[in-house]
Short mmCIF file of C-alpha atoms in Angstrom, two decimals:
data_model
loop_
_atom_site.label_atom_id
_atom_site.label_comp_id
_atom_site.label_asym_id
_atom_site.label_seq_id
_atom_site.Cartn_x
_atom_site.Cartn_y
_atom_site.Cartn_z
CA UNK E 990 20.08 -31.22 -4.31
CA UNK E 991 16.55 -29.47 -5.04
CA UNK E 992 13.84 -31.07 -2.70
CA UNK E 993 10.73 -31.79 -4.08
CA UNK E 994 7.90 -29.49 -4.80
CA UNK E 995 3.99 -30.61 -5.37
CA UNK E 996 1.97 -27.95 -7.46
CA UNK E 997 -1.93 -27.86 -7.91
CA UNK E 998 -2.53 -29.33 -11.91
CA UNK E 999 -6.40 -29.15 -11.79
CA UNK E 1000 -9.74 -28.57 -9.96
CA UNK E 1001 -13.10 -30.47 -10.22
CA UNK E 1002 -15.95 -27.98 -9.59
CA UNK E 1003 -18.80 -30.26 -7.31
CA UNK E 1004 -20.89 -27.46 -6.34
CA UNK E 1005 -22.05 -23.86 -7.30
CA UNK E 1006 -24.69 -22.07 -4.46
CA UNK E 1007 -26.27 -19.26 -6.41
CA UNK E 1008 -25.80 -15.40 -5.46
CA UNK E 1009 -26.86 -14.09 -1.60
CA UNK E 1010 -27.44 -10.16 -0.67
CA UNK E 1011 -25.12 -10.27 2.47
CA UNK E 1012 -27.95 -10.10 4.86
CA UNK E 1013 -28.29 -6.73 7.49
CA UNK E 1014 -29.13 -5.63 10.56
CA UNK E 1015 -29.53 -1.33 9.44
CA UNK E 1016 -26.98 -0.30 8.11
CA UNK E 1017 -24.27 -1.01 10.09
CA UNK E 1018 -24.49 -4.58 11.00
CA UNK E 1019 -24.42 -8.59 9.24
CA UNK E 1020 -27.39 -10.69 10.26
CA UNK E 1021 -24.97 -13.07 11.76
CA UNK E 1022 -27.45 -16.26 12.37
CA UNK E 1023 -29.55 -15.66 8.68
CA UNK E 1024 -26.02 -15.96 7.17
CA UNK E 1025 -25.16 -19.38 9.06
CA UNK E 1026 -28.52 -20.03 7.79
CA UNK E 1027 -28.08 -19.12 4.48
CA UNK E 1028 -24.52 -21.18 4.86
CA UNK E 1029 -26.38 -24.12 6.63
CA UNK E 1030 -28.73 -24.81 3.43
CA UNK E 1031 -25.98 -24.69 1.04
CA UNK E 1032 -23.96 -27.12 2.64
CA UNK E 1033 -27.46 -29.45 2.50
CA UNK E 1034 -27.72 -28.72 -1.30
CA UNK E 1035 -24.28 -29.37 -1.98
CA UNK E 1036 -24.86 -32.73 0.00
CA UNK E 1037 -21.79 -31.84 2.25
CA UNK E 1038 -21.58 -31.26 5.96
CA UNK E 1039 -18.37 -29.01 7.52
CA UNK E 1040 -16.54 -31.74 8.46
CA UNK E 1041 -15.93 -32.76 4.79
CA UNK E 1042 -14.34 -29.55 4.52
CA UNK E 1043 -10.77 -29.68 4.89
CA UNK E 1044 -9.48 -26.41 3.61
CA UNK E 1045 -10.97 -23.07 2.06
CA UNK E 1046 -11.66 -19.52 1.96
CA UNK E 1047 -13.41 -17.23 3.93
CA UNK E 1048 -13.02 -13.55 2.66
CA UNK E 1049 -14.98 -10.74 3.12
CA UNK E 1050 -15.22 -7.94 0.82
CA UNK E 1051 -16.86 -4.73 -0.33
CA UNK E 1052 -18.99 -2.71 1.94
CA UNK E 1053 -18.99 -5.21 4.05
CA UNK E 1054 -15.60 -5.55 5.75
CA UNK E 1055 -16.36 -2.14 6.89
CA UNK E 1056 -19.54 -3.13 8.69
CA UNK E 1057 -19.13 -2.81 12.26
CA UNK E 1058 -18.64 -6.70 13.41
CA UNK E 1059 -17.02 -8.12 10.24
CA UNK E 1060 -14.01 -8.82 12.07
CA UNK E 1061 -16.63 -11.33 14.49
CA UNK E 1062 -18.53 -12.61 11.70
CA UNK E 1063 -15.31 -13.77 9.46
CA UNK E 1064 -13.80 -15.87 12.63
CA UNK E 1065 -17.11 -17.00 13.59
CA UNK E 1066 -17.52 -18.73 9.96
CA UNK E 1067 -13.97 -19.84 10.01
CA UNK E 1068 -14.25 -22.04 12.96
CA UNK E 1069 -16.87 -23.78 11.43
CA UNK E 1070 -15.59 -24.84 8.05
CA UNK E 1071 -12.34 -26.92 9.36
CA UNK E 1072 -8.66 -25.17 8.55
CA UNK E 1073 -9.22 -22.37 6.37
CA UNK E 1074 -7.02 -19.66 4.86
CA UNK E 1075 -9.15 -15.91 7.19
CA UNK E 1076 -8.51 -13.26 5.38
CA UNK E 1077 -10.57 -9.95 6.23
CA UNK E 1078 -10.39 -8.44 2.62
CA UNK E 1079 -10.12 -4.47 2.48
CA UNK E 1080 -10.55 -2.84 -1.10
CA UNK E 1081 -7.20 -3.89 -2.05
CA UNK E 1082 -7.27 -7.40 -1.37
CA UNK E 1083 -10.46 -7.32 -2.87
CA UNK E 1084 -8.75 -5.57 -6.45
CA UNK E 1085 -6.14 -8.68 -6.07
CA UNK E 1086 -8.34 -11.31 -5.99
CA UNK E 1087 -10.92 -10.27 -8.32
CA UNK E 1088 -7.99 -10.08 -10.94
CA UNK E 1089 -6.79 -13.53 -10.29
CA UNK E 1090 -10.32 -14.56 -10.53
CA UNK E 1091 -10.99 -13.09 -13.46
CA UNK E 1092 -7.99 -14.01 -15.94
CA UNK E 1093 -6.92 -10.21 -15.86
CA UNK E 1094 -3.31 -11.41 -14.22
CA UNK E 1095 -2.84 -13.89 -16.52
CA UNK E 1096 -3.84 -12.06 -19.65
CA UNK E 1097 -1.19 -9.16 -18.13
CA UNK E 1098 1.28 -12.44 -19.31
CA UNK E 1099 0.38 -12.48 -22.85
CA UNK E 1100 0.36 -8.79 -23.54
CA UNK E 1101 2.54 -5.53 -23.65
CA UNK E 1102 1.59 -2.63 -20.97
CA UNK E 1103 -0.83 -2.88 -18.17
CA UNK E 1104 -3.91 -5.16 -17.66
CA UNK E 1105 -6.31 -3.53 -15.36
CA UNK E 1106 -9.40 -5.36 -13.87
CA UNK E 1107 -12.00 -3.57 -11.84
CA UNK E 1108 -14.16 -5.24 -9.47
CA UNK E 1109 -17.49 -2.89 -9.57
CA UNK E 1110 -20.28 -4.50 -7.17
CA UNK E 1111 -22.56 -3.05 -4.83
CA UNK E 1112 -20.65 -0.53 -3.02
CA UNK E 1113 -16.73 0.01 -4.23
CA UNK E 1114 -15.06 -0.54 -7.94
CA UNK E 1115 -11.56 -1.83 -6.82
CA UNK E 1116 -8.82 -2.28 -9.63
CA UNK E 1117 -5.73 -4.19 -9.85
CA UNK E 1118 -2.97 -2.87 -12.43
CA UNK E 1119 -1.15 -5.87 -13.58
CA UNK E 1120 1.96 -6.35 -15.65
CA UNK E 1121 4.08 -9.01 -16.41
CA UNK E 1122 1.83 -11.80 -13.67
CA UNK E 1123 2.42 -9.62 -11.05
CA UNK E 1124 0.13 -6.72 -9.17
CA UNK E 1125 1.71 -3.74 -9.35
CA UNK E 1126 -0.56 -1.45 -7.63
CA UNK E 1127 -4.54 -0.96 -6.72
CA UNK E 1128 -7.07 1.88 -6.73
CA UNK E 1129 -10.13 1.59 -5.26
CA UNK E 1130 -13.56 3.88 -5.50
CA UNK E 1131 -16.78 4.32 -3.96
CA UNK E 1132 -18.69 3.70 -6.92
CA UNK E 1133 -21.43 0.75 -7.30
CA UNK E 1134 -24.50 -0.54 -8.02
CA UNK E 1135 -26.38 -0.70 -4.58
CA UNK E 1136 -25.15 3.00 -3.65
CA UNK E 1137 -28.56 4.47 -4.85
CA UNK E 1138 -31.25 1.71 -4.21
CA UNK E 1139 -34.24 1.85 -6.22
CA UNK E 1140 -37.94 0.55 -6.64
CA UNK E 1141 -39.79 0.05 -10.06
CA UNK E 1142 -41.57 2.87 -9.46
CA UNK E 1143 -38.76 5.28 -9.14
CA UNK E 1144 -38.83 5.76 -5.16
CA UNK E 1145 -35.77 5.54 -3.88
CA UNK E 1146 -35.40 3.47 -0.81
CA UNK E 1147 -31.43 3.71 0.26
CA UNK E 1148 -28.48 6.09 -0.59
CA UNK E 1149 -25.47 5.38 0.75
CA UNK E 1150 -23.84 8.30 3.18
CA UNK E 1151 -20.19 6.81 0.86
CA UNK E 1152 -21.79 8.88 -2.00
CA UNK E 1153 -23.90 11.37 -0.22
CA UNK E 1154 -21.31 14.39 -0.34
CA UNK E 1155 -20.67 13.73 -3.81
CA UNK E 1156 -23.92 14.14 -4.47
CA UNK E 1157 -24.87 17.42 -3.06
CA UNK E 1158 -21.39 18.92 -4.30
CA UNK E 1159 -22.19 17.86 -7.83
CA UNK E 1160 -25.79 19.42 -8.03
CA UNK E 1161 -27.92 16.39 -6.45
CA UNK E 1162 -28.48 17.07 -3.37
CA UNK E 1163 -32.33 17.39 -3.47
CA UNK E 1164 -32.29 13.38 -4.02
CA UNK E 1165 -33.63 11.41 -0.86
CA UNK E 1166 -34.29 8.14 0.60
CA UNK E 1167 -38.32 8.22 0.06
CA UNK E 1168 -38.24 10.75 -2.37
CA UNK E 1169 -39.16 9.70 -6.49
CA UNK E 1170 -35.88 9.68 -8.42
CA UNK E 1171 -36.05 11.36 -12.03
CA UNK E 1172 -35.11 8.41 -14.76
CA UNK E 1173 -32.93 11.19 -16.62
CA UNK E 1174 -30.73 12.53 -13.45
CA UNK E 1175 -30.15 8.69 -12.28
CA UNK E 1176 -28.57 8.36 -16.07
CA UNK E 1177 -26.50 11.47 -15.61
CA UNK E 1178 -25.35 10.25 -12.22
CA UNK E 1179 -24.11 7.24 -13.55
CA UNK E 1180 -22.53 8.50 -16.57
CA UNK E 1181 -20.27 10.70 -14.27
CA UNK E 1182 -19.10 7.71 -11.95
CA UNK E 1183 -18.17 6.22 -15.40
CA UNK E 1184 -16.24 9.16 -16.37
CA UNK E 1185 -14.97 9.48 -13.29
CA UNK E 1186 -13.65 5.66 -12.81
CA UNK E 1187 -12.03 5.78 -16.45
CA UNK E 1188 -10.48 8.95 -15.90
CA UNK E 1189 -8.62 7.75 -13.20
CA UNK E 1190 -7.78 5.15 -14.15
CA UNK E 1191 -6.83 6.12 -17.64
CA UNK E 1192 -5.59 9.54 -17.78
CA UNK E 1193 -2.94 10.86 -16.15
CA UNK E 1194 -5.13 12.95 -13.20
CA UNK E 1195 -3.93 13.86 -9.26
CA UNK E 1196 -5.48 10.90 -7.48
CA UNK E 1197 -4.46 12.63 -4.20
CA UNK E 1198 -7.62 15.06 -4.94
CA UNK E 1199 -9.56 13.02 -6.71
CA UNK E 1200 -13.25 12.42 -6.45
CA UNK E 1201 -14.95 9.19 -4.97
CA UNK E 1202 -11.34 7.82 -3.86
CA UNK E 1203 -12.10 5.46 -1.51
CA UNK E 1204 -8.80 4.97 0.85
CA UNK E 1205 -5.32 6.02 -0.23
CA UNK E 1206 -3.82 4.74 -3.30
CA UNK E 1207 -1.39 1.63 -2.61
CA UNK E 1208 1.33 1.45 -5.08
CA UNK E 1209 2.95 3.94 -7.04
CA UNK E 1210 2.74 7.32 -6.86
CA UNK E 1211 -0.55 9.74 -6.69
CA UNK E 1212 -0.92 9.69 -10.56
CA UNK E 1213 -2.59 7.39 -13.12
CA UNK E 1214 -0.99 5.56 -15.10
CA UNK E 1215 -0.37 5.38 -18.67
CA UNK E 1216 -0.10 2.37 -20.38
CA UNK E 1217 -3.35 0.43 -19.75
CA UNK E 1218 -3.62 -2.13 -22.74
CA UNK E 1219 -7.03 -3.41 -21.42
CA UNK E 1220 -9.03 -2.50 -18.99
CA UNK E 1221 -11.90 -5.68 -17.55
CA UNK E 1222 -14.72 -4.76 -15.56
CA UNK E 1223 -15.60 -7.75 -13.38
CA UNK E 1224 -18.22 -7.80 -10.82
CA UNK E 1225 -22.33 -7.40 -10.35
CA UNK E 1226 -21.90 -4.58 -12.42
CA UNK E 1227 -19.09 -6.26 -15.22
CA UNK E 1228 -22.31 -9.40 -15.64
CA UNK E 1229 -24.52 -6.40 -16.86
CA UNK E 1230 -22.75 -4.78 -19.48
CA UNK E 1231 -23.33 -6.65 -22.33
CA UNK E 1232 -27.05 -6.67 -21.45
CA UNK E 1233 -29.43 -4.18 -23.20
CA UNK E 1234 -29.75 -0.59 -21.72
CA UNK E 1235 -32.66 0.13 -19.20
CA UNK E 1236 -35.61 1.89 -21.05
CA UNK E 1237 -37.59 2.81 -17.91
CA UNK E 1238 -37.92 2.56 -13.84
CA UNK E 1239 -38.58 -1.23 -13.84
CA UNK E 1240 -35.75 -2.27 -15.90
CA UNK E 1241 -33.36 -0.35 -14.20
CA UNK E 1242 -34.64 -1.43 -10.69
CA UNK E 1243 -34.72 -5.25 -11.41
CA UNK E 1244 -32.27 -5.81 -9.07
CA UNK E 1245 -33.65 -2.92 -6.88
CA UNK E 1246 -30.94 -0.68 -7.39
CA UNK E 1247 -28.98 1.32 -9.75
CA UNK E 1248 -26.81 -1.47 -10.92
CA UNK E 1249 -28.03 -2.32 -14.96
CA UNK E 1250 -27.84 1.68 -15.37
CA UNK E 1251 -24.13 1.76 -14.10
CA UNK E 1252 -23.06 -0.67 -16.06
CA UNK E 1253 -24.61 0.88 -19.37
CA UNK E 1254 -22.79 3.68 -18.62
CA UNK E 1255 -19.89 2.09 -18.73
CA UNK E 1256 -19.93 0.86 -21.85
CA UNK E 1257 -20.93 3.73 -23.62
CA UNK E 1258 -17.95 5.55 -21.59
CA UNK E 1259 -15.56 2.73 -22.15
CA UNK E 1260 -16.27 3.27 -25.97
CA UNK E 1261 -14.78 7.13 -25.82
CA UNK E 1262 -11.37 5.58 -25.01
CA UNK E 1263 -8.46 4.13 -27.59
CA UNK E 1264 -8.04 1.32 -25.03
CA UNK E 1265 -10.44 -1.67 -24.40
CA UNK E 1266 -12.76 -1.97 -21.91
CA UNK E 1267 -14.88 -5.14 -21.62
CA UNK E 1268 -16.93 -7.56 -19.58
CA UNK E 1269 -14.16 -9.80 -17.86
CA UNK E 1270 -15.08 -13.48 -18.01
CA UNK E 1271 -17.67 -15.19 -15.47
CA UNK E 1272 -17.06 -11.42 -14.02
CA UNK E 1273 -19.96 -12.26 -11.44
CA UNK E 1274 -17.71 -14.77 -9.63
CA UNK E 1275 -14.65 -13.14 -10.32
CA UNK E 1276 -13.79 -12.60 -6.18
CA UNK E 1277 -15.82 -16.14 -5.65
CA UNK E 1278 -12.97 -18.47 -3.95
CA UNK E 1279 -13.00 -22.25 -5.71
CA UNK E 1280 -11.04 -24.10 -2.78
CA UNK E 1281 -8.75 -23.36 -0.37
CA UNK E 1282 -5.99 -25.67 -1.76
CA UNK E 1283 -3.10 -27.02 0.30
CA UNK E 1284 0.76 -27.65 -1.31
CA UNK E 1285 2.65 -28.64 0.63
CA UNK E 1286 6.16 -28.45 0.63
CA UNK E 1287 9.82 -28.67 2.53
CA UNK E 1288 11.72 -25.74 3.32
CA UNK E 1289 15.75 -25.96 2.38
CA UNK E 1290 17.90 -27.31 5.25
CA UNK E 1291 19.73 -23.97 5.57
CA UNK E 1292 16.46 -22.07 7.54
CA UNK E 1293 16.58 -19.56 10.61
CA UNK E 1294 14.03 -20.00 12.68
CA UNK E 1295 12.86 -19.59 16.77
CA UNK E 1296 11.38 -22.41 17.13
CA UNK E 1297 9.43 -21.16 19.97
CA UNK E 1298 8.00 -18.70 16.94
CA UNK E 1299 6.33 -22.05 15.35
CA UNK E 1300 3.88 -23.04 14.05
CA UNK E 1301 2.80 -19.83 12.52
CA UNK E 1302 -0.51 -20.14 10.46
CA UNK E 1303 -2.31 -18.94 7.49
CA UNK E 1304 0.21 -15.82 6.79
CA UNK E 1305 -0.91 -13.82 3.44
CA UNK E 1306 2.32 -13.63 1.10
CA UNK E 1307 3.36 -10.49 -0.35
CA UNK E 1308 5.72 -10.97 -3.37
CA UNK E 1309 8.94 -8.88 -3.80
CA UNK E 1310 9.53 -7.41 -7.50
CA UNK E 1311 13.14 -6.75 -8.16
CA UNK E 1312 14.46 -4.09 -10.01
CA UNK E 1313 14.39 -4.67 -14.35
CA UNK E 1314 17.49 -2.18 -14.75
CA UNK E 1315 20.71 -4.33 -14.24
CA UNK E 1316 22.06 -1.26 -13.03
CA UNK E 1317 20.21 -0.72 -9.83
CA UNK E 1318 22.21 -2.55 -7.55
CA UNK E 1319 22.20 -2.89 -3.56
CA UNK E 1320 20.06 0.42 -3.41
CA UNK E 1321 17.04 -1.26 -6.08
CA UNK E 1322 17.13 -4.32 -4.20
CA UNK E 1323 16.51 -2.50 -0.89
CA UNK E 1324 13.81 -0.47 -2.24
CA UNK E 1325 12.01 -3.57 -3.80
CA UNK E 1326 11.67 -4.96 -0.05
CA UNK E 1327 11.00 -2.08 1.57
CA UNK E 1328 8.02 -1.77 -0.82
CA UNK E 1329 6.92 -4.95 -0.11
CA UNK E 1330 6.57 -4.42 3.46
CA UNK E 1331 4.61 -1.34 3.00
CA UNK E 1332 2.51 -3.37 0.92
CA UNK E 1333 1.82 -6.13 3.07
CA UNK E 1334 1.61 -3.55 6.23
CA UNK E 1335 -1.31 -1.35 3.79
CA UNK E 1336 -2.72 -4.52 2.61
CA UNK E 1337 -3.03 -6.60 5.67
CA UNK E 1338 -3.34 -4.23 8.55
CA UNK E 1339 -6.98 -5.07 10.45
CA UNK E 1340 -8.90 -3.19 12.47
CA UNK E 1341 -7.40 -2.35 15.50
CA UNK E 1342 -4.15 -4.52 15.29
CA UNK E 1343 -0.96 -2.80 15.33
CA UNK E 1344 0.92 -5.34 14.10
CA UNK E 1345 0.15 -6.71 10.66
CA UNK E 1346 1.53 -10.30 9.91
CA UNK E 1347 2.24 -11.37 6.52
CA UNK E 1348 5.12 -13.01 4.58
CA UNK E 1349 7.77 -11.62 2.00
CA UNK E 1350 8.98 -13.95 -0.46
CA UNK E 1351 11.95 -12.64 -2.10
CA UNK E 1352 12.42 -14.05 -5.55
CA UNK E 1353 15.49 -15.89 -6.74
CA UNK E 1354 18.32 -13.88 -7.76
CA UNK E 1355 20.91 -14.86 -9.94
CA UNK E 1356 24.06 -13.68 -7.65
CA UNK E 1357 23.65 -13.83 -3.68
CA UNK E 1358 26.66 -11.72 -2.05
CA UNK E 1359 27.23 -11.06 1.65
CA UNK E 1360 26.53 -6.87 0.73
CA UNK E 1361 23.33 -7.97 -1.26
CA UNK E 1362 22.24 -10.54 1.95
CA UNK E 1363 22.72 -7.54 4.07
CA UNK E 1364 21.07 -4.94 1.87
CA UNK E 1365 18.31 -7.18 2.30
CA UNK E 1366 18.26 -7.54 5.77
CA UNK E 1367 18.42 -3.97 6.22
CA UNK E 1368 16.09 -3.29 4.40
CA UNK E 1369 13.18 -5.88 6.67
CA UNK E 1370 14.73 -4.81 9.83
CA UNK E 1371 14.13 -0.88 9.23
CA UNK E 1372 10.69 -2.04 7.81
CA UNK E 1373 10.09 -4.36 10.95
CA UNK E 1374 10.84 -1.07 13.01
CA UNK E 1375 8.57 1.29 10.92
CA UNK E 1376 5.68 -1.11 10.87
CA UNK E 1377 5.86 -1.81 14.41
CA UNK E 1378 5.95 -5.75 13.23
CA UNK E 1379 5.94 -8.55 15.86
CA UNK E 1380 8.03 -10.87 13.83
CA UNK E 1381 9.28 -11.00 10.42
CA UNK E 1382 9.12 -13.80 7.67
CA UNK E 1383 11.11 -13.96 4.97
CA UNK E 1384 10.85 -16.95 2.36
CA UNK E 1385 13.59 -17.44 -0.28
CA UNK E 1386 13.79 -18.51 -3.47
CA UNK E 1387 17.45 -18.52 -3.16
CA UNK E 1388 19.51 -20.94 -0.44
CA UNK E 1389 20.07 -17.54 1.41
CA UNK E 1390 18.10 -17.84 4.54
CA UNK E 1391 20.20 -18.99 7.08
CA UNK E 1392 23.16 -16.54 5.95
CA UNK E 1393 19.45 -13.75 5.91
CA UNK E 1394 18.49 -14.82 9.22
CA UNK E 1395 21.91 -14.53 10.94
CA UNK E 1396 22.33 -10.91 9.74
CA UNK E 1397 18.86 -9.69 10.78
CA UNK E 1398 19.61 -11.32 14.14
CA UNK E 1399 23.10 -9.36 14.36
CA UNK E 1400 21.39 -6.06 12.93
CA UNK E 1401 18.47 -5.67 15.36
CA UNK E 1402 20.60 -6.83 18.21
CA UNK E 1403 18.87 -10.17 18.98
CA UNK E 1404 15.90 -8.22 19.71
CA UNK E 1405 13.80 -8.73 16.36
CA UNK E 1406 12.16 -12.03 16.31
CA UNK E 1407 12.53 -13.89 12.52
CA UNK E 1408 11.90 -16.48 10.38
CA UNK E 1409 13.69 -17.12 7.33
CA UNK E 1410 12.99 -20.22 4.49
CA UNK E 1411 14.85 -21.15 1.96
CA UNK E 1412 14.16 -23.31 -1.35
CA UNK E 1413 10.00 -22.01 -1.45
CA UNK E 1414 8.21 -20.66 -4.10
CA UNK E 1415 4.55 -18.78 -3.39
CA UNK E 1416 2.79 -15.73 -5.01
CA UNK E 1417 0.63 -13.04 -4.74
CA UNK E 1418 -2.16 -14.18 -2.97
CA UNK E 1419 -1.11 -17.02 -1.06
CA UNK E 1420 -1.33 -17.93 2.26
CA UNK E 1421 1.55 -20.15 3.96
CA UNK E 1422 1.18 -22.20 7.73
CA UNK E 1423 4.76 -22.86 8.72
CA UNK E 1424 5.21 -26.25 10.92
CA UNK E 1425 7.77 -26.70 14.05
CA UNK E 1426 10.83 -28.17 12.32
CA UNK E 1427 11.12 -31.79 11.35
CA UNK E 1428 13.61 -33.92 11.11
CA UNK E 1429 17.60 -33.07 9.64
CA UNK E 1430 16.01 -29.51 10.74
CA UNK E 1431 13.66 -29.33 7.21
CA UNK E 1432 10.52 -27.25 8.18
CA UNK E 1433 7.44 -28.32 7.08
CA UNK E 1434 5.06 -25.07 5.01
CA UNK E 1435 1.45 -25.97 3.63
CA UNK E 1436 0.75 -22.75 1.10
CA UNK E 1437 -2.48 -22.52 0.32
CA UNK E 1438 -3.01 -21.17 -3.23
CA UNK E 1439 -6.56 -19.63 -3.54
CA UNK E 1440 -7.62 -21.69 -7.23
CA UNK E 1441 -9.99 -19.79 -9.68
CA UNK E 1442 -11.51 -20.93 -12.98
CA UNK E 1443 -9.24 -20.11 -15.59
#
């Protein structure tokens, strides 16, 4: 007998604040108590007060989860906004969530090939490659709007040291914070980050040695790919490119940077290529969190758990994809989880931690063998061991994870603490807090599914 399951139908938007610059101290450092301020006046205008807040969101992304006391910052606003979902978003979370939020993983439902939406604000352009509703690898570059800052004037008043080697290898190094920027050379400079982002993203080019790469490519190998049916640009930078070109110094700087002359660029770029490039929809909100939205839900009766392990809270899910070829066998199915953990070990590793913790749902599967169970559990144990994990989670799809559990037990030697659910369905995205058993030994998950205008 199937248990119930409760899924999120709709949303009813009360309240939109408009758009903040993420206030600093230098360069280095958020202006922690203008930011609770900033936060403080937007709860008045919404007419709510933190207590009336019983789940959301708190992500930070962009330049500024590198900024030297994000990590203080995100926990400081999460304690006090009731239960929320922490996440401190890196450039690929960031890709993930801006393609959710923009339709692009949805649309990747409706069409053939790859649907690849870039997130371009004021310091990285992170993309998401999706196919088929699911993520299937990111790329992320230091390319955006508020790397050169500008007056109306033409002085330039920041350049970020991301961009400051590119710069002076590619002929423009003479440019300087205080010094008058020529209208002509800030055109060039952005029509080469355009290039540079299409390329590659579109053509088949060595990412390992490639230019403005911020990080190391998750997913896949070190090349491009292929076959990108559309490409969105979403973002600061996405919002301007159906605007009219910048003429002159004060129509570029309006926003006191570079931004409207980036995202010209890319539309006269874009237009070079066979494949589509466009303005996603609402691609200023596109990263923007609606609600933090619990659904809750029973595990199957047949779980492995230490108890002593419970309750485990607001764990970011990382989705196994099996294997298309029927062929592949024990060895696909091994690889597909052993991908997943390096995904969720690259994608949710913080600063400092040595132990990443994250979920892996594995999806249902149509025949569940004893040598397929253990494939599996090989396959998280050798992971566990790799990644240096403190614990591993595994949710099923499947009424597998008691049979799961027992074999990881056997296989690390009693040594590698585990949870396994059964019966549980969650995505990409999601975050899951796992309850101390209940009753007849069901155990209670909330997963929080972060909504987004469709």
């Amino acid at each position: 007998m199937c248990l119930p399951q409760f899924h999120i139908t709709g949303r009813s938007v009360l309240y939109k604040s408009p758009m903040h610059t993420t206030p600093l101290i230098g360069d280095s450092q958020i202006d922690l108590p203008l930011l609770e301020r900033i936060l403080a006046q937007e709860y008045r205008s919404a007419g709510l007060l933190p207590a009336d807040i019983d789940t959301g969101a708190v992500i930070i992304t962009g330049e500024t989860a590198f900024k030297q006391d994000a990590g203080a910052v995100l926990h400081s606003l999460a304690g006090r906004a009731g239960d929320l979902v922490v996440a401190q978003a890196g450039g690929d979370l960031e890709a993930v969530l801006a393609g959710k939020g923009s339709g692009a993983e949805a649309r990747s439902r409706q069409v053939q090939g790859l649907v690849v939406n870039v997130d371009i604000g004021g310091g990285t352009a992170n993309a998401a490659f999706f196919e088929g509703g699911s993520c299937r690898r990111t790329l992320n570059f230091h390319i955006g709007g508020r790397l050169i800052m500008l007056e109306a004037d033409g002085t330039l008043t920041g350049i970020s040291p991301s961009v400051q080697r590119w710069l002076s290898e590619a002929g423009y190094g003479l440019l300087k914070t205080g010094g008058t920027a020529d209208f002509e050379i800030l055109r060039e400079i952005t029509g080469k980050w355009s290039e540079i982002l299409l390329k590659g993203i579109l053509e088949p080019v060595d990412l390992s040695v490639y230019p403005l790469i911020c990080g190391k490519p998750a997913g896949g190998d070190a090349r491009a790919e292929a076959n990108v049916s559309e490409l969105w640009i979403s973002g600061g930078v996405g919002a301007l490119m159906e605007q009219d070109a910048p003429l002159d110094f004060s129509e570029a700087a309006r926003f006191g940077d570079i931004g409207p002359l980036l995202a010209h660029a890319l539309r006269v770029t874009g237009a070079r290529y066979p494949v589509k490039v466009l303005a996603a929809p609402a691609a200023q909100r596109a990263t923007v969190i609606g609600a933090g939205v619990h659904t809750a839900m029973l595990s199957g009766s047949t779980v492995f758990a230490d108890s002593m392990l419970l309750p485990l809270r607001n764990l970011p899910v990382v989705r196994a994809n099996w294997p298309e070829q029927a062929g592949a066998g024990l060895a696909g199915i091994g690889l597909a989880v052993e991908e997943a953990f390096a995904e969720g070990s690259h994608m949710y590793a913080e600063a400092g931690a040595q132990a990443p913790r994250f979920a892996v749902i594995l999806p249902g599967l149509p025949v569940c063998s004893y040598p397929l169970i253990r494939r599996i559990a090989e396959a998280a144990a050798a992971s566990a061991l790799q990644y240096q994990l403190e614990v591993v989670v595994l949710i099923c799809e499947n009424d597998i994870a008691k049979a799961l559990g027992n074999c990881l037990h056997l296989l690390a030697g009693g040594k590698l603490p585990s949870v396994c659910l059964d019966q549980v369905t969650a995505g990409h995205g999601d975050y899951v807090d796992i309850g101390k058993p209940a009753a007849e030994g069901y155990i209670p998950l909330a997963v929080k599914t972060l909504v987004f205008q469709s």
